[in-house]
Coordinates of N, CA and C in Angstrom, one line a residue:
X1 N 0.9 -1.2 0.0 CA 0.0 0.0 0.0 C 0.9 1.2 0.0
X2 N 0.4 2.2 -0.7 CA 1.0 3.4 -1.0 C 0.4 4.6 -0.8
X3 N 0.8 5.6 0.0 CA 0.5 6.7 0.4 C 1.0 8.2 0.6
X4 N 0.5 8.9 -0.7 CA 1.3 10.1 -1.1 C 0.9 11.0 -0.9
X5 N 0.4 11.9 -0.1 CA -0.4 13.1 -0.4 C 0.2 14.4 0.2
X6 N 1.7 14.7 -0.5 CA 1.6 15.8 -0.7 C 3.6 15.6 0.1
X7 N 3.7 14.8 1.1 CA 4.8 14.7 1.3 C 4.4 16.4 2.1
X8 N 5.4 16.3 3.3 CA 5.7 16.9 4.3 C 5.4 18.7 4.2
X9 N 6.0 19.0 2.5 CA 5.4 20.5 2.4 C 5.0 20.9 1.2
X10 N 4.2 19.6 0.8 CA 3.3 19.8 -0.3 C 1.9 20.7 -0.3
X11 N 1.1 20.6 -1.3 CA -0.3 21.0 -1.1 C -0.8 20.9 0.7
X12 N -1.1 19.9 0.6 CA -2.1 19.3 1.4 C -1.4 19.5 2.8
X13 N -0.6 19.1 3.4 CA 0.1 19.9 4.4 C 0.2 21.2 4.9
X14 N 0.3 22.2 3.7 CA -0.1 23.4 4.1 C -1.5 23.6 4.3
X15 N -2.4 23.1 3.5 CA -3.6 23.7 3.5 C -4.1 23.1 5.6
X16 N -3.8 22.3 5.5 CA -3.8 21.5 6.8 C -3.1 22.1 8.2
X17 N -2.1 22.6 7.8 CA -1.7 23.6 9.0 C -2.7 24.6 8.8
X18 N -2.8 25.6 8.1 CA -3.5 26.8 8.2 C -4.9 26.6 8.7
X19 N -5.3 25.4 8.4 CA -6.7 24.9 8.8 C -6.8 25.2 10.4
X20 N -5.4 24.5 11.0 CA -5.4 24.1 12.0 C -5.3 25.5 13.3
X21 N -4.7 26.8 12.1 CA -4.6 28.0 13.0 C -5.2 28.7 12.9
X22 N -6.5 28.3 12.6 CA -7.6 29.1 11.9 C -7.9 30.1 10.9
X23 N -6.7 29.6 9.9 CA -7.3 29.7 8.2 C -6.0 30.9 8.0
X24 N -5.0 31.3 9.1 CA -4.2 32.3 8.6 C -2.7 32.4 9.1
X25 N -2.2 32.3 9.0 CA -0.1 32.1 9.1 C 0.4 33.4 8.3
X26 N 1.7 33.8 8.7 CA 2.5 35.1 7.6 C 3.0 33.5 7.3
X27 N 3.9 33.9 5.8 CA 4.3 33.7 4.7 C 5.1 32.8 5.5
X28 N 6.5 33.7 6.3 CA 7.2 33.7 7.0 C 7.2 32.1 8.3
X29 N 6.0 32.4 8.7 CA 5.1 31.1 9.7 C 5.6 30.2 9.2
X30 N 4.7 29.7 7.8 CA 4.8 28.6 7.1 C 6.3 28.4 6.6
X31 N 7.1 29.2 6.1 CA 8.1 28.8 5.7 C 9.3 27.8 6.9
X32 N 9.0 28.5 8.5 CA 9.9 28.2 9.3 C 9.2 26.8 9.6
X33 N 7.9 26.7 9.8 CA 7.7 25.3 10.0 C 7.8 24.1 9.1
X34 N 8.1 24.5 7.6 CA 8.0 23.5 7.0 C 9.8 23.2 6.4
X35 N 10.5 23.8 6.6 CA 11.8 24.1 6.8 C 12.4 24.2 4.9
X36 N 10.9 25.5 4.5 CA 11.6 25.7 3.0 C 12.0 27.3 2.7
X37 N 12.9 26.8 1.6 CA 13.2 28.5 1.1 C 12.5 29.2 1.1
X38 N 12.3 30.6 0.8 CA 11.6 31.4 0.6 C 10.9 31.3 -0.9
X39 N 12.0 30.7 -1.6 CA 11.2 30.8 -3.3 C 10.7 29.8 -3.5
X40 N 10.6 28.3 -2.8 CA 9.9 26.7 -3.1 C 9.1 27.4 -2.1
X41 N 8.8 27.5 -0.8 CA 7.7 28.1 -0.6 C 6.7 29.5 -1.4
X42 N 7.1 30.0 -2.2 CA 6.3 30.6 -3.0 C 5.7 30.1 -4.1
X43 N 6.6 29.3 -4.3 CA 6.1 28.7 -6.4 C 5.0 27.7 -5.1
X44 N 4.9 27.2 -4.5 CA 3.6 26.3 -3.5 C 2.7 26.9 -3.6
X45 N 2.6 28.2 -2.7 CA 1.8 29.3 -2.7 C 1.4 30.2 -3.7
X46 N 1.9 29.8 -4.8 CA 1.7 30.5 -6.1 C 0.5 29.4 -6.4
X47 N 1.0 28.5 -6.3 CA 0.2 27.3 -7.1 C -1.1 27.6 -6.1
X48 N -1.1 26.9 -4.9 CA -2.1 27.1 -4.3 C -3.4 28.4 -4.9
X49 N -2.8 29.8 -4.8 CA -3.6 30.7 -5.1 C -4.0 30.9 -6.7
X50 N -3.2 30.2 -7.3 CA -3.9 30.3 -8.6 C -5.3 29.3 -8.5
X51 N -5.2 28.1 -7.9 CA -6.1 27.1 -7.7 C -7.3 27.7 -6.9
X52 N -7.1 28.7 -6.5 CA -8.2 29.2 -5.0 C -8.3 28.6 -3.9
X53 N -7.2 28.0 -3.4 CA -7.4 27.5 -2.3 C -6.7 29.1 -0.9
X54 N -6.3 29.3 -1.4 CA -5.7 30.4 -0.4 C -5.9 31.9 -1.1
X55 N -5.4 32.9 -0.5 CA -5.0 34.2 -0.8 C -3.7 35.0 0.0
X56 N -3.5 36.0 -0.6 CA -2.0 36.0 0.3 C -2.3 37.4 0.7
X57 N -2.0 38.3 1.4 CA -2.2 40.1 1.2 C -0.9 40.5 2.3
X58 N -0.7 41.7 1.9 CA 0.6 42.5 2.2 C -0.1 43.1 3.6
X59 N 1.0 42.8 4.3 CA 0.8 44.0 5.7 C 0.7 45.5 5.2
X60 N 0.1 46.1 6.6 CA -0.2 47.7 6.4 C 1.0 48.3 6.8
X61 N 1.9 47.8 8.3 CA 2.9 48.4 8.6 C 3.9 47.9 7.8
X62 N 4.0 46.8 7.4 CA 5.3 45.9 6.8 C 4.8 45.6 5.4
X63 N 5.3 46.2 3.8 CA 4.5 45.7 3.1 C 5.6 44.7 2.3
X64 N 6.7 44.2 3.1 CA 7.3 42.9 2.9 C 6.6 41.4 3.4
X65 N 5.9 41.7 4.9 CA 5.3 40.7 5.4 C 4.1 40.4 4.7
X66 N 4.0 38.8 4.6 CA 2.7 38.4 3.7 C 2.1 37.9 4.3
X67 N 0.4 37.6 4.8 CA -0.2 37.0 5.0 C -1.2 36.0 4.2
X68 N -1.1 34.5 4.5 CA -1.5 33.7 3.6 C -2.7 33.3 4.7
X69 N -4.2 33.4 3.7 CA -5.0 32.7 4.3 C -6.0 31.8 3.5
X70 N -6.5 31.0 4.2 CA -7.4 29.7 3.2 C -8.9 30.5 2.7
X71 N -9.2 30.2 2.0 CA -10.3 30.8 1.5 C -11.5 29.7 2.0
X72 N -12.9 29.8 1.6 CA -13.5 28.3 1.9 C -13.1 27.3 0.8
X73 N -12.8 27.6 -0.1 CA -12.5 25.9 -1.1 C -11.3 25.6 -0.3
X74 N -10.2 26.5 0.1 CA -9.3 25.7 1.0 C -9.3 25.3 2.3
X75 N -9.9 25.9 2.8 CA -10.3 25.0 4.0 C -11.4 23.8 3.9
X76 N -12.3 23.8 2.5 CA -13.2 22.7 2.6 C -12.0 21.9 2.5
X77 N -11.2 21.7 1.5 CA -9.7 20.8 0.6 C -8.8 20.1 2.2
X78 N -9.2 21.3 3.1 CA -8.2 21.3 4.2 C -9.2 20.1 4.9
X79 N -10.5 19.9 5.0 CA -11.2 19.1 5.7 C -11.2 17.6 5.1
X80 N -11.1 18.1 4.0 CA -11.4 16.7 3.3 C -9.8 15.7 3.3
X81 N -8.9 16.8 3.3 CA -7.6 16.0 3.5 C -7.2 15.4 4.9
X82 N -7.8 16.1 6.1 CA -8.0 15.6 7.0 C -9.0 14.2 7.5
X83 N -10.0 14.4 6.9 CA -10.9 13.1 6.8 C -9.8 11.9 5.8
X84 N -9.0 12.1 4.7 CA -8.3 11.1 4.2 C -7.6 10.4 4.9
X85 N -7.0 11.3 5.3 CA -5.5 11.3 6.6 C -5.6 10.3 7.1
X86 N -7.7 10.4 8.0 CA -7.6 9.8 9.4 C -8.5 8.3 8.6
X87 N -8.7 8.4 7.7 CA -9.5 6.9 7.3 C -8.0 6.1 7.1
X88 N -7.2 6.6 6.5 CA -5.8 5.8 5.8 C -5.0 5.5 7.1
X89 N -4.7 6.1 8.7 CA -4.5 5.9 9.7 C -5.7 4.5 9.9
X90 N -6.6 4.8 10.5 CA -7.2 3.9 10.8 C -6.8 2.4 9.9
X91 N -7.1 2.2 8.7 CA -7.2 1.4 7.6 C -5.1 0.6 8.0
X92 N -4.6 1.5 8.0 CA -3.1 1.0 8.3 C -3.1 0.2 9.5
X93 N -3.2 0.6 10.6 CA -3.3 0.5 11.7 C -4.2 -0.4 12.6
X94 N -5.7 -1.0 12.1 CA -6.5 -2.1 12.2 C -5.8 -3.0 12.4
X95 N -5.2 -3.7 11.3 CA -4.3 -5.2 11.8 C -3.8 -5.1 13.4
X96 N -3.7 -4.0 14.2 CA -3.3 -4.5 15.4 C -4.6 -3.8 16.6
X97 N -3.7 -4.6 17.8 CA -4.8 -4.2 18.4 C -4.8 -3.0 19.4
X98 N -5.7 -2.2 19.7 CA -5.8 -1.3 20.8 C -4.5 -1.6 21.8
X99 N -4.2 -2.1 22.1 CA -3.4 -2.2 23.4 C -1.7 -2.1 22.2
X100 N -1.8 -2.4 21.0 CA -0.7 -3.0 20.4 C -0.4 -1.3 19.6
X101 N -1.5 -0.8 19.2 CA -1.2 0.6 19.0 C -0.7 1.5 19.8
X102 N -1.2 1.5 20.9 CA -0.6 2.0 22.3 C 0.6 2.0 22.3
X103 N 1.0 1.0 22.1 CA 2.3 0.7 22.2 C 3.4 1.2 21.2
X104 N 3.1 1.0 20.1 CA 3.5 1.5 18.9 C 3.6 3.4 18.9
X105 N 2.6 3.5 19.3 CA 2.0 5.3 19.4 C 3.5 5.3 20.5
X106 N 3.6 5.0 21.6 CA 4.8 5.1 22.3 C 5.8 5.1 21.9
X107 N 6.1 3.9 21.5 CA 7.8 3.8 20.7 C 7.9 5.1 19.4
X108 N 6.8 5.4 18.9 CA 7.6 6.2 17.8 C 7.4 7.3 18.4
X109 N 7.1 7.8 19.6 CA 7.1 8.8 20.2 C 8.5 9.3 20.9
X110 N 9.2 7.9 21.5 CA 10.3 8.4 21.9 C 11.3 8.7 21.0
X111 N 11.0 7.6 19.8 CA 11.6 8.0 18.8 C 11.8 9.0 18.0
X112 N 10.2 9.9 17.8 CA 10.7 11.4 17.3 C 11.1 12.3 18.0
X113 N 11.0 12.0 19.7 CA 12.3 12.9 20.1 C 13.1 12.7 20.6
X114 N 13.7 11.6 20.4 CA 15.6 11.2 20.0 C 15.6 12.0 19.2
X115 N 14.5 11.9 18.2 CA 15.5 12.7 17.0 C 15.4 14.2 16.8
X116 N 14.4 14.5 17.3 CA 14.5 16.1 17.9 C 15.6 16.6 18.2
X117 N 15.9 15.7 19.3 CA 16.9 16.0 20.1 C 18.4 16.0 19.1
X118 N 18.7 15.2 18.3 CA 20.0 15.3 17.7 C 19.9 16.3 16.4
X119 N 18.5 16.8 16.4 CA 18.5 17.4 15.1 C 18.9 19.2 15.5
X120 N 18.9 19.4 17.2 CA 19.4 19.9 18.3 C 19.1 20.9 17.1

């Protein structure tokens, strides 16, 4: 089984953060969280806004800073990728059991922050 949708700072990951911070981030936001350049985060956000999923508008005091926010086709896109997300968790994850998830959910927990940690 194969599962692609969008990779870490594709479409669908952005639209999905912004979702999550109620539909608005600076430019700046998204770029530090998803750990991209300034210009592959724009050609994204270019794309995005030609699509209508987002809009972007210039600050009043700063007309360097950008603000990006989801419009409703991107936040519906943002819900519905979320509903994918959690059926394809589920669907992966079934073969074991409640108590065996638990467990699992644990171990890769310490595991992403070991690696937090070395990524220091």
């Amino acid at each position: 089984m194969h599962f692609n949708r969008g990779g870490r700072s594709g479409r669908a990951p952005i639209l999905c953060l912004l979702e999550k911070n109620g539909g608005t981030l600076s430019q700046q936001e998204l770029g530090m969280f998803f750990e991209l350049k300034p210009g592959s985060l724009s050609e994204i956000l270019s794309k995005l806004e030609t699509a209508g999923l987002i809009y972007r508008t210039r600050g009043q005091q700063d007309r360097r800073q950008l603000t990006v926010t989801l419009t409703e086709a991107g936040a519906e896109a943002a819900r519905q990728e979320a509903e994918i997300r959690q059926r394809f968790r589920s669907n992966a994850f079934s073969t074991l059991t409640p108590e065996e998830q638990e467990t699992l959910a644990g171990l890769l927990e310490r595991v992403r922050a070991h690696w937090e940690g070395l990524d220091g």
